Tab-separated table of C-alpha atoms in Angstrom:
chain	number	residue	atom	x	y	z
A	1	ALA	CA	-38.753	-12.629	-9.625
A	2	HIS	CA	-38.308	-10.700	-6.380
A	3	GLY	CA	-34.597	-10.307	-7.098
A	4	ALA	CA	-35.324	-8.960	-10.583
A	5	VAL	CA	-37.773	-6.397	-9.192
A	6	LEU	CA	-35.271	-5.188	-6.598
A	7	PHE	CA	-32.544	-4.963	-9.247
A	8	ALA	CA	-34.813	-2.888	-11.504
A	9	LEU	CA	-35.426	-0.546	-8.568
A	10	GLY	CA	-31.688	-0.125	-8.072
A	11	LYS	CA	-31.696	-1.999	-4.756
A	12	LEU	CA	-28.667	-4.094	-5.602
A	13	GLY	CA	-27.903	-5.399	-2.122
A	14	GLY	CA	-31.487	-6.509	-1.693
A	15	ALA	CA	-31.457	-8.133	-5.121
A	16	GLU	CA	-28.273	-10.010	-4.259
A	17	ARG	CA	-29.846	-11.356	-1.056
A	18	ALA	CA	-33.077	-12.285	-2.844
A	19	TYR	CA	-31.222	-14.271	-5.487
A	20	ALA	CA	-29.129	-15.976	-2.788
A	21	ALA	CA	-32.315	-17.024	-0.992
A	22	ALA	CA	-33.820	-18.338	-4.236
A	23	LEU	CA	-30.655	-20.345	-4.917
A	24	GLU	CA	-31.127	-22.193	-1.635
A	25	VAL	CA	-34.341	-23.563	-3.127
A	26	GLU	CA	-33.120	-23.985	-6.724
A	27	PRO	CA	-29.341	-24.435	-6.594
A	28	ASP	CA	-29.025	-25.487	-10.243
A	29	ASP	CA	-30.795	-22.513	-11.833
A	30	ALA	CA	-28.296	-20.678	-14.040
A	31	SER	CA	-30.523	-17.605	-14.310
A	32	LEU	CA	-30.451	-17.130	-10.525
A	33	TYR	CA	-26.654	-17.195	-10.496
A	34	LEU	CA	-26.700	-14.716	-13.363
A	35	GLY	CA	-29.076	-12.458	-11.466
A	36	ARG	CA	-26.940	-12.571	-8.345
A	37	GLY	CA	-23.799	-11.964	-10.380
A	38	ARG	CA	-25.427	-9.013	-12.113
A	39	ALA	CA	-26.298	-7.470	-8.733
A	40	GLU	CA	-22.817	-8.137	-7.355
A	41	ALA	CA	-21.154	-6.636	-10.424
A	42	GLY	CA	-23.375	-3.577	-10.055
A	43	GLN	CA	-21.904	-3.125	-6.574
A	44	GLU	CA	-18.360	-3.721	-7.904
A	45	LYS	CA	-18.092	-6.859	-5.784
A	46	TRP	CA	-15.982	-8.377	-8.498
A	47	GLU	CA	-14.797	-11.602	-6.880
A	48	GLU	CA	-18.298	-12.478	-5.676
A	49	ALA	CA	-19.653	-11.656	-9.138
A	50	ARG	CA	-16.998	-13.819	-10.750
A	51	GLN	CA	-17.939	-16.795	-8.584
A	52	SER	CA	-21.660	-16.395	-9.290
A	53	LEU	CA	-21.138	-15.949	-13.011
A	54	ARG	CA	-18.771	-18.898	-13.251
A	55	GLN	CA	-21.524	-21.024	-11.739
A	56	SER	CA	-24.040	-19.604	-14.202
A	57	THR	CA	-21.808	-20.298	-17.215
A	58	ARG	CA	-20.937	-23.766	-15.930
A	59	ILE	CA	-24.621	-24.691	-15.927
A	60	ALA	CA	-25.571	-22.749	-19.078
A	61	PRO	CA	-22.457	-21.855	-21.098
A	62	ASP	CA	-24.339	-20.346	-24.042
A	63	VAL	CA	-25.826	-17.287	-22.348
A	64	ALA	CA	-24.090	-14.237	-23.814
A	65	GLU	CA	-24.842	-11.859	-20.940
A	66	ALA	CA	-23.394	-14.229	-18.353
A	67	GLN	CA	-20.191	-14.604	-20.380
A	68	LEU	CA	-19.991	-10.818	-20.840
A	69	LEU	CA	-20.395	-10.055	-17.145
A	70	LEU	CA	-17.948	-12.820	-16.252
A	71	GLY	CA	-15.401	-11.310	-18.629
A	72	GLN	CA	-15.913	-7.819	-17.241
A	73	SER	CA	-15.611	-9.063	-13.646
A	74	CYS	CA	-12.408	-10.932	-14.454
A	75	ALA	CA	-11.014	-7.887	-16.231
A	76	ALA	CA	-11.697	-5.776	-13.124
A	77	LEU	CA	-9.756	-8.382	-11.121
A	78	LYS	CA	-6.941	-8.294	-13.726
A	79	MET	CA	-7.504	-11.972	-14.497
A	80	ASN	CA	-6.953	-11.248	-18.151
A	81	ASP	CA	-6.802	-14.761	-19.591
A	82	GLU	CA	-10.136	-15.719	-18.054
A	83	ALA	CA	-11.604	-12.360	-19.062
A	84	LEU	CA	-10.449	-12.814	-22.653
A	85	ALA	CA	-11.984	-16.277	-22.955
A	86	ALA	CA	-15.330	-15.156	-21.557
A	87	LEU	CA	-15.543	-11.994	-23.669
A	88	GLU	CA	-14.658	-13.858	-26.847
A	89	LYS	CA	-17.357	-16.410	-26.035
A	90	SER	CA	-19.887	-13.631	-25.471
A	91	ALA	CA	-18.984	-12.056	-28.807
A	92	GLN	CA	-19.498	-15.397	-30.547
A	93	LEU	CA	-22.881	-15.894	-28.893
A	94	ASP	CA	-24.283	-12.427	-29.568
A	95	GLY	CA	-23.102	-11.030	-32.872
A	96	ALA	CA	-25.525	-8.104	-32.619
A	97	SER	CA	-23.985	-6.626	-29.461
A	98	ALA	CA	-21.068	-4.191	-29.404
A	99	ALA	CA	-20.510	-4.668	-25.667
A	100	PRO	CA	-18.190	-7.709	-25.742
A	101	HIS	CA	-16.033	-6.151	-28.474
A	102	GLN	CA	-15.889	-2.883	-26.529
A	103	SER	CA	-14.835	-4.730	-23.379
A	104	LEU	CA	-12.254	-6.715	-25.340
A	105	ALA	CA	-10.849	-3.496	-26.742
A	106	ALA	CA	-10.550	-1.948	-23.282
A	107	LEU	CA	-8.813	-5.115	-22.059
A	108	TYR	CA	-6.320	-5.049	-24.939
A	109	GLU	CA	-5.718	-1.332	-24.482
A	110	ALA	CA	-5.034	-1.733	-20.765
A	111	GLY	CA	-2.545	-4.468	-21.614
A	112	GLY	CA	-0.736	-2.305	-24.179
A	113	GLU	CA	-1.920	-4.373	-27.177
A	114	LEU	CA	-3.055	-1.284	-29.023
A	115	GLU	CA	-3.497	-2.662	-32.537
A	116	LYS	CA	-5.677	-5.461	-31.149
A	117	ALA	CA	-7.627	-2.781	-29.320
A	118	VAL	CA	-8.129	-0.876	-32.585
A	119	ARG	CA	-9.481	-4.005	-34.287
A	120	ALA	CA	-11.859	-4.718	-31.395
A	121	TYR	CA	-13.180	-1.134	-31.294
A	122	ARG	CA	-13.655	-1.240	-35.049
A	123	LYS	CA	-15.645	-4.444	-34.703
A	124	ALA	CA	-17.778	-2.816	-31.999
A	125	ARG	CA	-18.310	0.149	-34.317
A	126	GLU	CA	-19.276	-2.161	-37.177
A	127	VAL	CA	-21.919	-3.762	-34.963
A	128	ASP	CA	-23.197	-0.471	-33.541
A	129	PRO	CA	-22.127	2.493	-35.721
A	130	GLN	CA	-23.933	5.049	-33.546
A	131	ASN	CA	-22.420	4.019	-30.224
A	132	GLU	CA	-20.888	7.266	-28.984
A	133	GLY	CA	-18.859	5.519	-26.278
A	134	VAL	CA	-17.186	3.295	-28.854
A	135	LEU	CA	-16.462	6.248	-31.142
A	136	ARG	CA	-14.965	8.333	-28.340
A	137	SER	CA	-12.780	5.450	-27.166
A	138	LEU	CA	-11.592	4.736	-30.698
A	139	ALA	CA	-10.822	8.411	-31.319
A	140	ASP	CA	-8.871	8.608	-28.048
A	141	LEU	CA	-6.910	5.513	-29.027
A	142	PHE	CA	-6.030	6.957	-32.433
A	143	LYS	CA	-4.890	10.132	-30.690
A	144	ARG	CA	-2.693	8.020	-28.409
A	145	LEU	CA	-1.287	6.254	-31.468
A	146	GLU	CA	-0.675	9.616	-33.182
A	147	ARG	CA	-2.876	8.745	-36.150
A	148	PRO	CA	-4.634	12.087	-36.710
A	149	SER	CA	-6.329	11.169	-39.999
A	150	ASP	CA	-7.955	8.104	-38.434
A	151	GLU	CA	-8.843	10.149	-35.350
A	152	ALA	CA	-10.440	12.824	-37.507
A	153	GLU	CA	-12.516	10.278	-39.432
A	154	VAL	CA	-13.942	8.888	-36.198
A	155	LEU	CA	-14.519	12.325	-34.705
A	156	SER	CA	-16.292	13.383	-37.888
A	157	ALA	CA	-18.709	10.479	-37.439
A	158	LEU	CA	-19.123	11.419	-33.791
A	159	SER	CA	-19.835	15.045	-34.674
A	160	GLN	CA	-22.678	13.893	-36.914
A	161	LEU	CA	-24.244	12.223	-33.890
A	162	SER	CA	-23.461	15.209	-31.668
A	163	ALA	CA	-24.161	17.995	-34.137
A	164	ASP	CA	-25.011	20.428	-31.345
A	165	ASP	CA	-21.977	19.602	-29.170
A	166	PRO	CA	-19.226	22.249	-29.486
A	167	ASP	CA	-16.795	20.075	-27.518
A	168	ALA	CA	-17.086	17.312	-30.122
A	169	LEU	CA	-16.528	19.836	-32.898
A	170	MET	CA	-13.491	21.316	-31.140
A	171	ALA	CA	-11.997	17.816	-30.820
A	172	LEU	CA	-12.679	17.256	-34.518
A	173	GLY	CA	-11.001	20.560	-35.350
A	174	ARG	CA	-7.910	19.621	-33.333
A	175	ALA	CA	-7.662	16.274	-35.110
A	176	HIS	CA	-7.898	17.940	-38.515
A	177	THR	CA	-5.304	20.495	-37.363
A	178	ASP	CA	-2.934	17.695	-36.353
A	179	ALA	CA	-3.463	16.153	-39.793
A	180	GLN	CA	-2.948	19.596	-41.391
A	181	LYS	CA	-6.333	19.407	-43.073
A	182	TRP	CA	-7.000	23.109	-42.795
A	183	ASP	CA	-10.302	23.388	-44.650
A	184	GLU	CA	-11.817	20.638	-42.521
A	185	ALA	CA	-10.356	22.179	-39.352
A	186	ARG	CA	-11.703	25.605	-40.275
A	187	GLU	CA	-15.208	24.205	-40.803
A	188	ALA	CA	-15.209	22.283	-37.512
A	189	TYR	CA	-14.072	25.334	-35.530
A	190	ARG	CA	-16.542	27.558	-37.386
A	191	ARG	CA	-19.421	25.263	-36.415
A	192	ALA	CA	-18.223	25.153	-32.795
A	193	ALA	CA	-18.049	28.954	-32.649
A	194	LYS	CA	-21.514	29.249	-34.152
A	195	LEU	CA	-22.952	26.905	-31.527
A	196	ASP	CA	-21.170	28.690	-28.668
A	197	PRO	CA	-20.492	32.293	-29.706
A	198	ASP	CA	-18.861	33.143	-26.365
A	199	ARG	CA	-16.237	30.441	-26.716
A	200	LEU	CA	-13.049	32.379	-27.429
A	201	ASP	CA	-10.887	29.349	-28.189
A	202	ALA	CA	-13.314	28.328	-30.947
A	203	HIS	CA	-13.013	31.752	-32.603
A	204	ARG	CA	-9.216	31.787	-32.197
A	205	GLN	CA	-8.761	28.328	-33.669
A	206	HIS	CA	-11.218	29.160	-36.443
A	207	ALA	CA	-9.137	32.214	-37.340
A	208	ARG	CA	-5.846	30.304	-37.330
A	209	ALA	CA	-7.232	27.454	-39.428
A	210	ALA	CA	-8.773	29.929	-41.854
A	211	VAL	CA	-5.366	31.592	-42.314
A	212	LYS	CA	-3.778	28.213	-43.012
A	213	ALA	CA	-6.569	27.412	-45.473
A	214	GLY	CA	-6.016	30.698	-47.298
A	215	ALA	CA	-9.422	32.086	-46.303
A	216	GLN	CA	-8.192	35.497	-45.244
A	217	GLU	CA	-11.533	37.288	-45.059
A	218	GLU	CA	-12.976	34.498	-42.914
A	219	ALA	CA	-9.928	34.707	-40.645
A	220	VAL	CA	-10.442	38.463	-40.209
A	221	GLU	CA	-14.073	37.922	-39.238
A	222	ALA	CA	-13.072	35.284	-36.715
A	223	TRP	CA	-10.488	37.578	-35.131
A	224	ARG	CA	-13.093	40.331	-34.955
A	225	ALA	CA	-15.306	37.937	-33.007
A	226	VAL	CA	-12.422	37.360	-30.576
A	227	LEU	CA	-11.809	41.071	-30.095
A	228	ALA	CA	-15.493	41.753	-29.576
A	229	ARG	CA	-15.560	39.514	-26.494
């Protein structure tokens, strides 16, 4: 309990020591190994975390968080086979969490297995459709894969969650521009310019997309906004 309190207070070193002391009394308690591993992972002490979490999962293999943290620690150590096994186990144990799928996707992406990464991010999105981190990572991956239509679809979903974020709308506009979807690009840039009227690049891109979309009057107004600043 003392270790959990220290962890909640952000005192990770103290939490690690408290769990270590408790393990001297109860050396077969999987939750204590998990607690120590959690504190070690929070300090990026990856090898120590891996050892603690391996002990936790050896005693209690069906705890999703322990498998997740073990997978993440192994991934940080570039022990990809062990990371993969633990993350897949975590995903099986906790079907309501996006975290193991997100970590699997990052592992696949780092290893250059980009289509596997897409599938894992999509699974994470299916589990948690409003997870902005998942959406941003998936959009970035589609950009890397030069799939602008897929990128735009994800960024459109992200813009609905970040309706007041001009950066998200600018990214959406660029994706639609890459896909040559000029009406959609024009609308994204228009919304970005409305949210941040002093943002010249939003007005410029709005004007260019409006020209491409055949909305000449709208393009003129956008260029006037540029010239007025």
